[in-house]
Short mmCIF file of C-alpha atoms in Angstrom, two decimals:
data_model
loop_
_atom_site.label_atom_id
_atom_site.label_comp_id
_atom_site.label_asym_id
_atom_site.label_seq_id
_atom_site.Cartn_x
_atom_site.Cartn_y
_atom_site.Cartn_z
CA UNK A 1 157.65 165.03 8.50
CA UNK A 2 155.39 163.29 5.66
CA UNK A 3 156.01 166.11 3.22
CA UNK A 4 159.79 165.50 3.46
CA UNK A 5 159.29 161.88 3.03
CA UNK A 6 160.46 161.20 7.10
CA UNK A 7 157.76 158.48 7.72
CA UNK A 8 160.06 155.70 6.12
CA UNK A 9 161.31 153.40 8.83
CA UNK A 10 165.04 152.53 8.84
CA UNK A 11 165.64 157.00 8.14
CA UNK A 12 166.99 158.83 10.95
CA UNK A 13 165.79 162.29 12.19
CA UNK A 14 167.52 164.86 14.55
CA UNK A 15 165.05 166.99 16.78
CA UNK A 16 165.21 170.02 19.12
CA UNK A 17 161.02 169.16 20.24
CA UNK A 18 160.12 166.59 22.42
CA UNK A 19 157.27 165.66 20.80
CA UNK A 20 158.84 165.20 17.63
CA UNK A 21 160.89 162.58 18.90
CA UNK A 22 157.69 160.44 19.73
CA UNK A 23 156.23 161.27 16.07
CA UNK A 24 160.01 159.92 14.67
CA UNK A 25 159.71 156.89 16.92
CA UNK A 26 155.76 156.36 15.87
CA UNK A 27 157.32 156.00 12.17
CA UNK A 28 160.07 153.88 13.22
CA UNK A 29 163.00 156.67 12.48
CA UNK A 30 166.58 156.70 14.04
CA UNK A 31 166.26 159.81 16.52
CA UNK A 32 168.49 162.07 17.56
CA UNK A 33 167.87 164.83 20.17
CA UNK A 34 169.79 167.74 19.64
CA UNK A 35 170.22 170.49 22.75
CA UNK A 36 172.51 173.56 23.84
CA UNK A 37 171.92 171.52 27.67
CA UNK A 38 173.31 168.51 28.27
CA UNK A 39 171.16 168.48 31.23
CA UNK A 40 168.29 167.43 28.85
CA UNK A 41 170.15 164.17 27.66
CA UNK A 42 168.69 161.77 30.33
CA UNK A 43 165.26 163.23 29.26
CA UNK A 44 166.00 163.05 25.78
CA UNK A 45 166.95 159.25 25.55
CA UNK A 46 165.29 157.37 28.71
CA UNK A 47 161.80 159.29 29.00
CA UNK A 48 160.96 160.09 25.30
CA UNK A 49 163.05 157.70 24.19
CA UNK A 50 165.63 158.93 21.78
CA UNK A 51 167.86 156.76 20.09
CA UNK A 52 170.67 159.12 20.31
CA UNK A 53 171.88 162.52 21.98
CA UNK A 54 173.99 165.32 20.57
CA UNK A 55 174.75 168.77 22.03
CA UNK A 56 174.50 171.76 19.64
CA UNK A 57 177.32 173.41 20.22
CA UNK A 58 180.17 170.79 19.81
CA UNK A 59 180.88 172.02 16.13
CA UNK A 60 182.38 168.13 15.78
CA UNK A 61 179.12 166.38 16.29
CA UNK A 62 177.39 169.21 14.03
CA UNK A 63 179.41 168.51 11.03
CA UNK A 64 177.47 165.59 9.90
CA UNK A 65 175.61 166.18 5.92
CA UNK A 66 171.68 166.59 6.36
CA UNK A 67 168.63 167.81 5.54
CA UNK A 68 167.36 171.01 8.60
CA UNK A 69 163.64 171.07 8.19
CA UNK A 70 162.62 174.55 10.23
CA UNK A 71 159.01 174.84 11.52
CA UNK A 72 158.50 178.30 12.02
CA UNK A 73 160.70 180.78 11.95
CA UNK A 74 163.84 181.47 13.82
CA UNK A 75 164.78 184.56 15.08
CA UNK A 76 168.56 183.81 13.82
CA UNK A 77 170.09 182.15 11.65
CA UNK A 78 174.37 181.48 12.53
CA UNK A 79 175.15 179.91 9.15
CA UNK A 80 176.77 181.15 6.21
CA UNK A 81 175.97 179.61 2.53
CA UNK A 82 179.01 178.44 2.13
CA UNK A 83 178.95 176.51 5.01
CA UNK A 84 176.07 175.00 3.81
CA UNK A 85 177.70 174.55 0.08
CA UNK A 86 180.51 172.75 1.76
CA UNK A 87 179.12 170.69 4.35
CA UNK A 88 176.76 169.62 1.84
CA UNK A 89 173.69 170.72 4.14
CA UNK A 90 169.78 171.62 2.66
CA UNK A 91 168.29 173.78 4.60
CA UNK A 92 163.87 173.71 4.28
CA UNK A 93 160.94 175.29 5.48
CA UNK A 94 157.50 173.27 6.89
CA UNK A 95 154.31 175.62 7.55
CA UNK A 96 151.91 174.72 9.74
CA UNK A 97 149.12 172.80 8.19
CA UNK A 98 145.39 173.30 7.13
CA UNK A 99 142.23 171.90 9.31
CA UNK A 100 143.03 168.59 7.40
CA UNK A 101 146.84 168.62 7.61
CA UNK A 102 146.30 169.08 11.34
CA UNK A 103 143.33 166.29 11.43
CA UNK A 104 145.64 164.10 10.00
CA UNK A 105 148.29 164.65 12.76
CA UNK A 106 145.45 164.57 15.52
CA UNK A 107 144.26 160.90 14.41
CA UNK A 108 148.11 159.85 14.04
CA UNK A 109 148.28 160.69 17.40
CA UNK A 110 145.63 158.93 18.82
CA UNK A 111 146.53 155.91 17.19
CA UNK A 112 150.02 156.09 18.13
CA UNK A 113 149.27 157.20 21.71
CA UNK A 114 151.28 160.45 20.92
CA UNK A 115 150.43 162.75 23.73
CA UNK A 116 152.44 165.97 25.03
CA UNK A 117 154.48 165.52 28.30
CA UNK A 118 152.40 167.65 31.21
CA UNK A 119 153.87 169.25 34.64
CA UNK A 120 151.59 170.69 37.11
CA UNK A 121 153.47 173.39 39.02
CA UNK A 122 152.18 175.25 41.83
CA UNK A 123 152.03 178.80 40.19
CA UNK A 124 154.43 179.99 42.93
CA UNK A 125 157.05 177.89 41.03
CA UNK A 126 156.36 179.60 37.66
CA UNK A 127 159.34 181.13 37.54
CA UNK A 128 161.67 177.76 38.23
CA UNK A 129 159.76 176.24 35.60
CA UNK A 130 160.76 178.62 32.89
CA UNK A 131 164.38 178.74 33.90
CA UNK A 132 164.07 174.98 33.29
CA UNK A 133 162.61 174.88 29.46
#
């Protein structure tokens, strides 16, 4: 987020990662969750406390000019340059950080009580559990 300059309060960031929402909200950002499930929405905005909620696939909502930061790579990608050209989208790329890089993120965290959300599942529920991700 710092090396696309996303750790100015008053911006607003869209997310797909839970804990990126609480990293947006540590630097005072407008976040938006984005998801295929709209079964994630009361997750999204009342436990990690997005600001807003969009689903992915209503091509309405998606139409709105941005920046898409990915962090790693996806498997797929469903858009055409042009559609980028025309929507006036930017499309970039974020590598996982160094020791320091990831220092840096550790202390943010601990100052900002960022922490990841934990479920302990009997393992004989395994299975529900992934269905549920």
């Amino acid at each position: 987020m710092m090396r696309h300059k996303m750790n100015q309060p008053g911006k607003s960031l869209g997310v797909s990662w839970s804990l990126a929402v609480k990293f947006g909200k540590a630097f005072g950002l407008h976040v938006t969750v984005f998801s295929t499930s709209i079964s994630k929405k009361e997750e999204a905005l009342n436990l990690l406390g997005a600001d807003k909620f969009v689903v992915s696939s209503d091509e309405q909502q998606m139409m709105t000019v941005g920046v898409l930061v990915l962090v790693g790579s996806p498997s797929e990608a469903k858009s055409s340059p042009g559609n980028l050209v025309r929507g006036m989208r930017t499309v970039s790329g974020s590598a996982t950080g160094g020791t320091k890089d990831i220092q840096e993120m550790l202390d943010f965290c601990a100052a900002h009580g960022i922490h990841p959300e934990i479920e302990v599942i009997p393992i004989q529920y395994a299975n529900e559990a992934l269905e549920r991700l």
